[in-house]
Short mmCIF file of C-alpha atoms and ligand atoms in Angstrom, two decimals:
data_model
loop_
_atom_site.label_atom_id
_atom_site.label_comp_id
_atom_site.label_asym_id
_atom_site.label_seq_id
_atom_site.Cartn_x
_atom_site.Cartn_y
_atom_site.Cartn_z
CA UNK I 1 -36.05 -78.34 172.59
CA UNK I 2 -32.86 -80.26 173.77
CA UNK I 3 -33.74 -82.44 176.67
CA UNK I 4 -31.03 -84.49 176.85
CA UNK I 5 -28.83 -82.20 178.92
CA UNK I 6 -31.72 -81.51 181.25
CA UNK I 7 -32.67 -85.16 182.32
CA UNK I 8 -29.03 -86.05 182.57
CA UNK I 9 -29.74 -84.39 186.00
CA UNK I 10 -33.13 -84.95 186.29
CA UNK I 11 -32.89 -88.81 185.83
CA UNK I 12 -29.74 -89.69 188.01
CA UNK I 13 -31.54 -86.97 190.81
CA UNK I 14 -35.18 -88.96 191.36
CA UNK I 15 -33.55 -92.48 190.49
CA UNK I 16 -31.24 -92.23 193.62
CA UNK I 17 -32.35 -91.51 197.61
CA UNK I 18 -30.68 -88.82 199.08
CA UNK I 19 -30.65 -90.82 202.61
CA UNK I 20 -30.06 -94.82 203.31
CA UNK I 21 -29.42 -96.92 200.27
CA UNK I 22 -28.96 -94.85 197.31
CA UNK I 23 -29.91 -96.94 194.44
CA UNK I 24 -33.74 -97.83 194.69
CA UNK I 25 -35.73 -100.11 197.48
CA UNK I 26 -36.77 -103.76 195.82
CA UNK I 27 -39.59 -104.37 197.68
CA UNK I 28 -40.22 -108.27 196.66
CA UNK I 29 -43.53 -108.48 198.16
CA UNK I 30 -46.23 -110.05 196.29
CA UNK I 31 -48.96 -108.85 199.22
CA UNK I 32 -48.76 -106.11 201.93
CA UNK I 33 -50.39 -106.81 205.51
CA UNK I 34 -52.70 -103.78 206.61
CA UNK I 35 -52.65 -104.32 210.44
CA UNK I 36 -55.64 -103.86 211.48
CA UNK I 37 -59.14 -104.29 209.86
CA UNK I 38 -59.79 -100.25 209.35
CA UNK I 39 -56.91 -99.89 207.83
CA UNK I 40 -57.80 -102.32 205.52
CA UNK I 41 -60.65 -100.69 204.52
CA UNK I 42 -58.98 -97.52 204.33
CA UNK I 43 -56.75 -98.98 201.66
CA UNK I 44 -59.56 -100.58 199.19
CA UNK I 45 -61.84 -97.20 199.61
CA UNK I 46 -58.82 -95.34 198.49
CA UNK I 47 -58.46 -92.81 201.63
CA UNK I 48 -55.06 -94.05 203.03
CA UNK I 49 -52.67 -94.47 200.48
CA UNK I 50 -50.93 -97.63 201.16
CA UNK I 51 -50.13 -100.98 198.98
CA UNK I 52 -52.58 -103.02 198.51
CA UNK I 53 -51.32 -106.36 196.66
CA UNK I 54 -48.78 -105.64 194.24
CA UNK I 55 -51.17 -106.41 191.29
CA UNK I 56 -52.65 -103.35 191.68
CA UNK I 57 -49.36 -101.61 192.62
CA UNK I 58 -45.71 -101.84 194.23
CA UNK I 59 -43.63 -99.31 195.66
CA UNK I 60 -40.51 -100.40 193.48
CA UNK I 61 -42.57 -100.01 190.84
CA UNK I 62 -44.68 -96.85 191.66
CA UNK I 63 -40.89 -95.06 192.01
CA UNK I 64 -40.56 -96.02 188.29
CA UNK I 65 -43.88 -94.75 187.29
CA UNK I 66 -43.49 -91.39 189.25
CA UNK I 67 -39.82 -91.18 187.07
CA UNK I 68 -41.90 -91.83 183.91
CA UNK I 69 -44.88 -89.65 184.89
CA UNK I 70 -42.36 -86.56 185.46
CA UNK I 71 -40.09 -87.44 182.25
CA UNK I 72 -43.48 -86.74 179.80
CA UNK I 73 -45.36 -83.91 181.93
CA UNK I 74 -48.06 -86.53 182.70
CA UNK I 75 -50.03 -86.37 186.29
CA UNK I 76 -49.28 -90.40 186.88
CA UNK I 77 -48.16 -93.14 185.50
CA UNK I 78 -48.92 -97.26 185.79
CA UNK I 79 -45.73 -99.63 184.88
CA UNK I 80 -47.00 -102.91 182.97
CA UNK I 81 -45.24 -105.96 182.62
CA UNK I 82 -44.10 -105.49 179.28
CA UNK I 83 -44.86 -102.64 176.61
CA UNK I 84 -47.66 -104.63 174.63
CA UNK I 85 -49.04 -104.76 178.51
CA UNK I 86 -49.11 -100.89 178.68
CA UNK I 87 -50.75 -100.58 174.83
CA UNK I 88 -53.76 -103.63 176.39
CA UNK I 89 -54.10 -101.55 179.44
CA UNK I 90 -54.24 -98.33 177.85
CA UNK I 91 -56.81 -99.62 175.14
CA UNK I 92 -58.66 -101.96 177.14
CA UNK I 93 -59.62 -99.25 179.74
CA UNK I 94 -61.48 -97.47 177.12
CA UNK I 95 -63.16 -100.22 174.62
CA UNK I 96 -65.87 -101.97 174.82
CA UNK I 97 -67.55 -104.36 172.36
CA UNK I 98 -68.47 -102.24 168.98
CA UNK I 99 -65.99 -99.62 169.72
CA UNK I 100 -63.54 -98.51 167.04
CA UNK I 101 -59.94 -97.95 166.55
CA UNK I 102 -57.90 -95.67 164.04
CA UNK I 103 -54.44 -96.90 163.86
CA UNK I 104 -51.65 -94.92 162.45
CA UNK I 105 -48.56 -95.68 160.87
CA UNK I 106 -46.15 -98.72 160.11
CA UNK I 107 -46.94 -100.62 163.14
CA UNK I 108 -44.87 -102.86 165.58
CA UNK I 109 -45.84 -106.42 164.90
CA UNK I 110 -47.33 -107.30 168.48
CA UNK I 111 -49.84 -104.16 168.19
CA UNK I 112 -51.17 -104.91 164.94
CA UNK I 113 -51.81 -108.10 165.58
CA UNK I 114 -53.50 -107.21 168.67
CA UNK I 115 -56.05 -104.76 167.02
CA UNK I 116 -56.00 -107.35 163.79
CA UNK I 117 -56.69 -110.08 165.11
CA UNK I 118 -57.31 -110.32 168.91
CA UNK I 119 -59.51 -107.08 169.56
CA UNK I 120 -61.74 -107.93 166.10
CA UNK I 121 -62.44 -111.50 168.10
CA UNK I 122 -64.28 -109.35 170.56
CA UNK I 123 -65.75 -107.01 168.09
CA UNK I 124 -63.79 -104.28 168.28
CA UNK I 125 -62.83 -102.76 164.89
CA UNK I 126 -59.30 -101.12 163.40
CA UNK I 127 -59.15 -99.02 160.87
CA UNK I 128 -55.40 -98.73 159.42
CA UNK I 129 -53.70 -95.60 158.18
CA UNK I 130 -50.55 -94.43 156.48
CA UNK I 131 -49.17 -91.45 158.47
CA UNK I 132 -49.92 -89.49 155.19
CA UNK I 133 -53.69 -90.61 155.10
CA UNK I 134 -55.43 -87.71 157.14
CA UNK I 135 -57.75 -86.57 155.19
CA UNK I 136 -59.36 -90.39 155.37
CA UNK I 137 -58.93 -90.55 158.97
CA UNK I 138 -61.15 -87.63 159.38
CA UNK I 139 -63.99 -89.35 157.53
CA UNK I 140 -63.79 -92.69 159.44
CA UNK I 141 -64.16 -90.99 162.76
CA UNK I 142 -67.54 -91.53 163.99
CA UNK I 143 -69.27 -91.98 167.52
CA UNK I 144 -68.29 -95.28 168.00
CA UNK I 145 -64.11 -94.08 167.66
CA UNK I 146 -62.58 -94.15 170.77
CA UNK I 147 -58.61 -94.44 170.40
CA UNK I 148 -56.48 -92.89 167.84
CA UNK I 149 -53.02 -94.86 168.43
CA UNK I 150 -49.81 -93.28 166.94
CA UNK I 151 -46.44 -94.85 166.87
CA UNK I 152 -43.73 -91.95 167.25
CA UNK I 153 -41.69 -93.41 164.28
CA UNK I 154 -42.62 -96.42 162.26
CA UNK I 155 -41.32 -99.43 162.88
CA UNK I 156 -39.67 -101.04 160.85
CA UNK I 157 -41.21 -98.40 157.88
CA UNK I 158 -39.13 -94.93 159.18
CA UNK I 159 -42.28 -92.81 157.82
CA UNK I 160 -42.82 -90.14 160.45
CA UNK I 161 -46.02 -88.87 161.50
CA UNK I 162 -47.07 -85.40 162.28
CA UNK I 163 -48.08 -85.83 165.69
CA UNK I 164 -49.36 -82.04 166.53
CA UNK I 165 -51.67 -82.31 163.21
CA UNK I 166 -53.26 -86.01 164.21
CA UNK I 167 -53.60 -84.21 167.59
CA UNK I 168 -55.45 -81.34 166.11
CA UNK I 169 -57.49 -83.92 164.19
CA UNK I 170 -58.04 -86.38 167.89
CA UNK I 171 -58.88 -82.67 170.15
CA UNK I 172 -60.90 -81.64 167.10
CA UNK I 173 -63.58 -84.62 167.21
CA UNK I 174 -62.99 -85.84 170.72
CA UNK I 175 -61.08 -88.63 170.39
CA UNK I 176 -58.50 -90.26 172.82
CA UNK I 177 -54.87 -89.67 170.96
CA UNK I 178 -52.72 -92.99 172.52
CA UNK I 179 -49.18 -92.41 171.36
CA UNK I 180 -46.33 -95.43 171.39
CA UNK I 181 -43.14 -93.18 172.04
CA UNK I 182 -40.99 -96.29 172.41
CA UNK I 183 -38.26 -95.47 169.97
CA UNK I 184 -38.41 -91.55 170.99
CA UNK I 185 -38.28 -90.71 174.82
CA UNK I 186 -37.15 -88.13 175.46
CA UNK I 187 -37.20 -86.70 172.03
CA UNK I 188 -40.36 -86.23 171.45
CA UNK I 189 -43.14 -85.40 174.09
CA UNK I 190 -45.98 -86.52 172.96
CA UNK I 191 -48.38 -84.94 175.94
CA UNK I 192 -46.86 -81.69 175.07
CA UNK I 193 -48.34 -82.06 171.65
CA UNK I 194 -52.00 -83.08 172.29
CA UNK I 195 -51.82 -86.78 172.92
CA UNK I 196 -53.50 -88.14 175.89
CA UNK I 197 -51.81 -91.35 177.19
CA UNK I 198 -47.96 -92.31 176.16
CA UNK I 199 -47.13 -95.97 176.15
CA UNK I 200 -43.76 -97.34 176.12
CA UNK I 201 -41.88 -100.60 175.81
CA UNK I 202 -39.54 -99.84 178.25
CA UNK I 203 -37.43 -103.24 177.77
CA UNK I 204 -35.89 -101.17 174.88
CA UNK I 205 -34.41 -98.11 174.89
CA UNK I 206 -35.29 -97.27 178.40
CA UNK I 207 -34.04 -100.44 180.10
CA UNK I 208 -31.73 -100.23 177.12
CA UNK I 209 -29.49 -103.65 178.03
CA UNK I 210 -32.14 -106.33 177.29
CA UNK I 211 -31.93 -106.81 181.27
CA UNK I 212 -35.92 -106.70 181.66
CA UNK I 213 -39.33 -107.01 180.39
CA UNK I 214 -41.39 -103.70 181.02
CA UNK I 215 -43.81 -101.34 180.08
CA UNK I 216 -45.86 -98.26 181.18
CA UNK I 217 -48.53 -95.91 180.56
CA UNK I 218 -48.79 -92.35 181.30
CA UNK I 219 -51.57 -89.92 181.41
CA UNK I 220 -52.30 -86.67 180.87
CA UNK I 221 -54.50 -84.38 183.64
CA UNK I 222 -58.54 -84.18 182.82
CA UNK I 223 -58.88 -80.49 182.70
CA UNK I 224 -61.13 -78.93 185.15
CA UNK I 225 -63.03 -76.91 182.94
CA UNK I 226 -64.01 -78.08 179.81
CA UNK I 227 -62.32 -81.63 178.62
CA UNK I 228 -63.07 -83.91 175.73
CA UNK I 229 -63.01 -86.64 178.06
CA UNK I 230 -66.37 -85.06 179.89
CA UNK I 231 -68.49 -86.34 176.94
CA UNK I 232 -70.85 -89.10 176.14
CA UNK I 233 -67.86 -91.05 174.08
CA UNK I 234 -66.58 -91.80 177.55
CA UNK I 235 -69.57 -91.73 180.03
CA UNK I 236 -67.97 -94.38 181.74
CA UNK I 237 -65.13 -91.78 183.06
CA UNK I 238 -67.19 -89.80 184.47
CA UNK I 239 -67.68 -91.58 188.21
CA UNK I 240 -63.81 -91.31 188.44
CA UNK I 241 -63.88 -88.00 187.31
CA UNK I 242 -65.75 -86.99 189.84
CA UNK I 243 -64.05 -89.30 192.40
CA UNK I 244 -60.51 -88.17 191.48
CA UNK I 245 -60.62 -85.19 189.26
CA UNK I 246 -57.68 -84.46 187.62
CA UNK I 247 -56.21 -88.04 188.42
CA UNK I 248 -59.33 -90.00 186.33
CA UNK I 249 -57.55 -91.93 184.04
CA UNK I 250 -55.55 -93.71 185.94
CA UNK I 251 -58.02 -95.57 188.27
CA UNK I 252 -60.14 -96.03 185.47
CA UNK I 253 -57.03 -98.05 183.70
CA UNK I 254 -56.26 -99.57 186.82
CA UNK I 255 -60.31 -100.69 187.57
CA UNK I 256 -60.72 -101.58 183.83
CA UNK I 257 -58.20 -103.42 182.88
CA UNK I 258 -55.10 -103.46 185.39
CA UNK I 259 -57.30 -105.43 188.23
CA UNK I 260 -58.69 -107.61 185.48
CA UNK I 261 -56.26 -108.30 183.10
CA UNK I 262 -53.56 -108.37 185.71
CA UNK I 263 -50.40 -107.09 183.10
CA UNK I 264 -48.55 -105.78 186.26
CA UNK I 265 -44.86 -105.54 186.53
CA UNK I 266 -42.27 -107.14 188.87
CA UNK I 267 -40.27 -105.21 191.50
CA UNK I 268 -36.88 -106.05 190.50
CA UNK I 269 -37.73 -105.09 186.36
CA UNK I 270 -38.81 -101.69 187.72
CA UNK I 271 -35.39 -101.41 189.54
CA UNK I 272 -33.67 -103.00 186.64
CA UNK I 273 -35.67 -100.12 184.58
CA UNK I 274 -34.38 -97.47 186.65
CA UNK I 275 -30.81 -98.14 186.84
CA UNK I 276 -31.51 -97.74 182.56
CA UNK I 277 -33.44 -94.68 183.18
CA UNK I 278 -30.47 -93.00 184.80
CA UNK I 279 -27.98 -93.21 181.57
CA UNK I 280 -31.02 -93.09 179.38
CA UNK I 281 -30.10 -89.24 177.74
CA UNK I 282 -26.78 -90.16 177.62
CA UNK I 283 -26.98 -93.21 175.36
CA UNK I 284 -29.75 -92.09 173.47
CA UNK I 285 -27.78 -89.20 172.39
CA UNK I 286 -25.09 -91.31 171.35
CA UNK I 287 -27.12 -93.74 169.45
CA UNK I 288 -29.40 -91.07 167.35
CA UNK I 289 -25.75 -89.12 166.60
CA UNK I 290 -24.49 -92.57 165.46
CA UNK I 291 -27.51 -93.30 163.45
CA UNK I 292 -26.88 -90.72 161.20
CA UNK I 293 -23.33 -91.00 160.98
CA UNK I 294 -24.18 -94.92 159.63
CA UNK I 295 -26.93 -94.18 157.73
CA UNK I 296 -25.04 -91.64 155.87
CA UNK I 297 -21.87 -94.00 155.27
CA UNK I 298 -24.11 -96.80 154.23
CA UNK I 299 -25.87 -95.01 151.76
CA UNK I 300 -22.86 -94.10 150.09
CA UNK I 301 -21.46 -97.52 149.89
CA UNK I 302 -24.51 -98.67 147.82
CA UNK I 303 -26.86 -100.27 150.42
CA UNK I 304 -30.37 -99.54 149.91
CA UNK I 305 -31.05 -97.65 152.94
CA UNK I 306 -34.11 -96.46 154.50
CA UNK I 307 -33.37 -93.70 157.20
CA UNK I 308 -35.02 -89.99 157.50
CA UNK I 309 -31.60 -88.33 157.81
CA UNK I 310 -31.09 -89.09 154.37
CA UNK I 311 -32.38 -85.93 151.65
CA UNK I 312 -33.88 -88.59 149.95
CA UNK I 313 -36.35 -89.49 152.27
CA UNK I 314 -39.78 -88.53 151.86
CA UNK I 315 -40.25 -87.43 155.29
CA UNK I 316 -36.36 -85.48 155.78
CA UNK I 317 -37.95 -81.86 155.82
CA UNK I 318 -40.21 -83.31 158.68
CA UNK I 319 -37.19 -84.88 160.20
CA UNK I 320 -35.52 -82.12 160.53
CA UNK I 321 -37.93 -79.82 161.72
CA UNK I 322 -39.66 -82.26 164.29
CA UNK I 323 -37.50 -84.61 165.48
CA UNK I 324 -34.49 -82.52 165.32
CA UNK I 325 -32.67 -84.90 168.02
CA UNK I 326 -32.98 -88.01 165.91
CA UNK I 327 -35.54 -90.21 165.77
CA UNK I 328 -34.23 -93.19 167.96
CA UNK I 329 -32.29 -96.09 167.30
CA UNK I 330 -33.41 -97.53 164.02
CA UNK I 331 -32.63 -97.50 160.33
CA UNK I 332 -33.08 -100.59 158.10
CA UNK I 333 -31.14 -101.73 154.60
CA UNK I 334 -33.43 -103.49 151.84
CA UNK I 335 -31.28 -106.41 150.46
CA UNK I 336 -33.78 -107.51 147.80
CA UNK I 337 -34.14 -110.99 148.48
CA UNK I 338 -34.11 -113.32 151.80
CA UNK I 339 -31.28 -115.02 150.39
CA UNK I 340 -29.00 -112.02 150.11
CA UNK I 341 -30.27 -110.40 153.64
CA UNK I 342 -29.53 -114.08 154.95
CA UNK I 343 -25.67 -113.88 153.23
CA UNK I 344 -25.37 -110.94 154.74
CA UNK I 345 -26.63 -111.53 158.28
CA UNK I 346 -24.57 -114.90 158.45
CA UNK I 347 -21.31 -112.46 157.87
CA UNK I 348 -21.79 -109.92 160.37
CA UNK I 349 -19.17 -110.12 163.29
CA UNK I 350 -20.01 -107.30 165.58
CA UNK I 351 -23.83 -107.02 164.94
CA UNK I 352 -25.71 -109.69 167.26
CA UNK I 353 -29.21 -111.05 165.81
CA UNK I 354 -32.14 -110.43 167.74
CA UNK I 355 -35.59 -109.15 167.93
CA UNK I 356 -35.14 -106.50 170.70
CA UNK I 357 -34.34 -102.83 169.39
CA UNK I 358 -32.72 -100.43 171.41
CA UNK I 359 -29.70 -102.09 172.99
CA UNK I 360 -26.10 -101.04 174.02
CA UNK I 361 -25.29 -103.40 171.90
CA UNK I 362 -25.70 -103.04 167.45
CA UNK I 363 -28.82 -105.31 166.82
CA UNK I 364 -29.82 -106.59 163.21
CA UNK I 365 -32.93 -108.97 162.41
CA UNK I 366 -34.41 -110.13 159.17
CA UNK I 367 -38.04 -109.21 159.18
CA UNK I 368 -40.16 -111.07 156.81
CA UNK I 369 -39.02 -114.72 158.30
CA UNK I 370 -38.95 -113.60 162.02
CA UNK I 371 -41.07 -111.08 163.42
CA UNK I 372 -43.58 -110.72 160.67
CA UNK I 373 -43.44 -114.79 159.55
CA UNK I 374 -46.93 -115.19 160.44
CA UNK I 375 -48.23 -111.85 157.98
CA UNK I 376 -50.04 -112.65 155.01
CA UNK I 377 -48.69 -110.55 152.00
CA UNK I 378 -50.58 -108.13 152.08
CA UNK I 379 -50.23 -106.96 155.30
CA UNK I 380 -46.97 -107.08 154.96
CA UNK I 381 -46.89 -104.63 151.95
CA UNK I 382 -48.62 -102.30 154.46
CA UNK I 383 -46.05 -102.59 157.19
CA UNK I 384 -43.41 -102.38 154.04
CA UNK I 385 -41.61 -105.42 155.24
CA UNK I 386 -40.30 -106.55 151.70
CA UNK I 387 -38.13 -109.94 151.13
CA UNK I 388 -35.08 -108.38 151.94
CA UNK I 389 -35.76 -106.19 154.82
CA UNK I 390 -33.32 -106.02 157.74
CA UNK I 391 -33.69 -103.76 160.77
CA UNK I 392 -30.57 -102.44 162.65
CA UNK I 393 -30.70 -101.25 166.06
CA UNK I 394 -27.62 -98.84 166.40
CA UNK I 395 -25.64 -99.67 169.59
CA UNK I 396 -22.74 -97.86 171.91
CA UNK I 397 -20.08 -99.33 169.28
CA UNK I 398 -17.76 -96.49 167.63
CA UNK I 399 -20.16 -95.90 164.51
CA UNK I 400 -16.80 -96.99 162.63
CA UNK I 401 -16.71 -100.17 163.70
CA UNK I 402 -20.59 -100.64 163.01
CA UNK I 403 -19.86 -99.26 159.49
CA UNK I 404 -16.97 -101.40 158.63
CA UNK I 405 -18.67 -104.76 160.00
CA UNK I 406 -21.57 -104.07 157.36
CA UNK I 407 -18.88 -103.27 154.93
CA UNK I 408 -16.92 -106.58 155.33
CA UNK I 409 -20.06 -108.04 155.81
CA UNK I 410 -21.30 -107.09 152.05
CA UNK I 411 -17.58 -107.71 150.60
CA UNK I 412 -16.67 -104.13 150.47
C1 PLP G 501 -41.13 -103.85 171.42
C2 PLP G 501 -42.19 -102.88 171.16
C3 PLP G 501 -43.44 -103.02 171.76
C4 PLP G 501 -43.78 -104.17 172.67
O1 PLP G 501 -42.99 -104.19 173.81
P1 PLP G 501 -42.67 -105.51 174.68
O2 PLP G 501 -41.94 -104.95 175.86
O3 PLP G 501 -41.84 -106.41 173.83
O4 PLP G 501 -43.99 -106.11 175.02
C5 PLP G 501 -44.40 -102.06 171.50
N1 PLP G 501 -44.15 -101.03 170.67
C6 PLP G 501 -42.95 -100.86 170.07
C7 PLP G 501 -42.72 -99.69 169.19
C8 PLP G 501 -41.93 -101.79 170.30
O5 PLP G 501 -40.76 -101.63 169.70
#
């Protein structure tokens, strides 16, 4: 399914008002003034739907999350502060102490550190897995499992997992499926597959001009007949269940961790959001066309590259069959050595050196001495982040020019 074509007019449609100001209301109001005392109490029991203090919601940013709610068939949304905001909110609103994790995947830096090393302070355990590993993950599931997370496309690794079969494995044994579609909107729907609750980092590709910081989470319906979330793993949904039905997850993320934790986003980076949102198909289509058009050159030219458009890959038959409109913005070239990644970084004209992914802009970043400087080796053999790895976020550039600045770059 092609849906860059459809939310070219879906996006620039509920982005804009069709009355008054067309491009979207900041409201820059940290609190909201009820009126009168009812009212008030209208708003915290939940009856009259009005803002309450912009921690626990703002209309800027509610317009956002209804955008993102609609863009991945999910029946709400809750916009974070940043995208490792909407992976804590999404997580923390279902662990508790002794609860376990099954991660999946070559793993952004910020998350695995977060189920590494911050969630095992508060004894909460990860168990890591190679997209490839499912027969494993089947045998660590046990009642304490509550999240399955899933990154769309490894990064910086390229594996690709098969997200309807780690579905089938999550619906199978009653386990929350949390998906990080970051690098994929659009292409891949990860609700439509079995998942539960999509998070994004939508500074990236959504925002897509390193303009602002932002996140979100959205959530799938609880069924009204028979639901894995109506069982003992998650007792603790079941008062918002039956306070909100279909709606349950989201003021259970919003009570257990939004109110708390307070990882709530600004007005004006959920308007700078939109105004990405509304040429998000368009660049994105762009980019993954580019991607391959690099990846291929590259390859040719004798850089060790790492991409699944490439035959070579391990995962290109999966590629091609499930992620048939690209698979986002990335592709990385092993160098061997930090020396010769560092010769070639210093040469680059047109690529600009950062840690952000999913710019207008060409990106490129050595990872072993920035990102994942803190990893021990191990880990870092995991994530494959070898001496020499650099990541490239593909840009709006003619893929020529990207091409020939790597070329000149390497001496070519
Ligand atoms: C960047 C990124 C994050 C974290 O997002 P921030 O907005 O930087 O907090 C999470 N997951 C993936 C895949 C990312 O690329």
């Amino acid at each position: 399914m092609n849906y860059f074509e459809e939310y070219c007019t879906k996006l620039v449609q509920s982005v804009g008002n069709k009355e008054g100001a067309i491009s979207p209301n900041i409201v820059n109001s940290a609190a909201f003034a009820y009126g009168t005392p009812e009212i008030g109490e209208a708003i915290f029991n939940g009856s009259v739907k009005k803002p309450l203090y912009s921690r626990m919601g703002n209309p800027t940013s509610a317009h956002l999350e209804s955008i993102l709610a609609e863009m991945d068939d999910g029946i709400g949304a809750i916009a974070t502060s940043s995208g490792m905001g909407a992976t804590t909110l999404a997580c923390m609103s279902l662990l508790s102490q002794g609860d376990e994790i099954i991660s999946i995947g070559g793993l952004f830096g910020g998350t695995y550190s977060f189920f590494n090393e911050t969630l095992s302070r508060f004894g909460i355990t990860t168990h890591f897995f190679d997209v490839d590993s499912l027969d494993n993950i089947k045998k660590v599931i046990n009642d304490n499992t509550k999240i399955i997370f899933l990154e769309s496309v490894g990064n910086p690794n390229m594996r690709l997992p098969e997200i309807k079969k780690i579905a089938t494995i999550a619906n199978e044994t009653g386990v929350i499926l949390i998906v990080d579609n970051t690098i994929t909107p659009l292409i891949i729907k990860p609700l439509e597959l079995g998942a539960d609750i999509v998070v994004y980092s939508t500074t990236k590709i959504i925002s897509g001009n390193a303009s602002a910081l932002g996140g979100c989470a959205v959530f799938r319906a609880v069924n009204d007949g028979v639901d894995k979330l109506k069982s003992s793993r998650y007792s603790f949904l079941e008062k918002f269940i039956k306070k909100m039905g279909k709606m349950a997850l989201i003021p259970n993320a919003k009570k257990r961790a939004l109110r708390d934790f307070g990882m709530s986003p600004n007005a004006n980076a959920s308007y700078q959001t939109m105004l990405g949102l509304e040429t998000l198909p368009l660049r994105l289509q762009r980019i993954v066309q580019s991607v391959e058009i690099v990846a291929k050159e590259l390859d040719k030219n004798g850089f060790n590259l790492n991409h699944p458009s490439l035959t070579n890959h391990p995962h290109h038959g999966r590629y091609k069959n499930n992620f048939s409109q690209g698979c986002g913005p990335l592709l990385t070239i092993d160098m061997g050595t930090k020396e010769e990644a560092f010769k070639l970084l210093n040469k680059l004209k047109l690529a600009t050196l950062s840690a952000n992914i999913g710019d207008t802009r060409t990106l490129a970043l050595h990872m072993a001495s920035t990102i994942y400087s803190d990893f021990n080796d191990e880990e870092k053999i995991f994530l494959g982040i070898s001496d020499g790895l650099i990541r490239i976020s593909i840009g709006l550039e003619s893929p020529q020019d990207i091409i020939n600045d790597f070329l000149q770059a390497k001496g070519n």
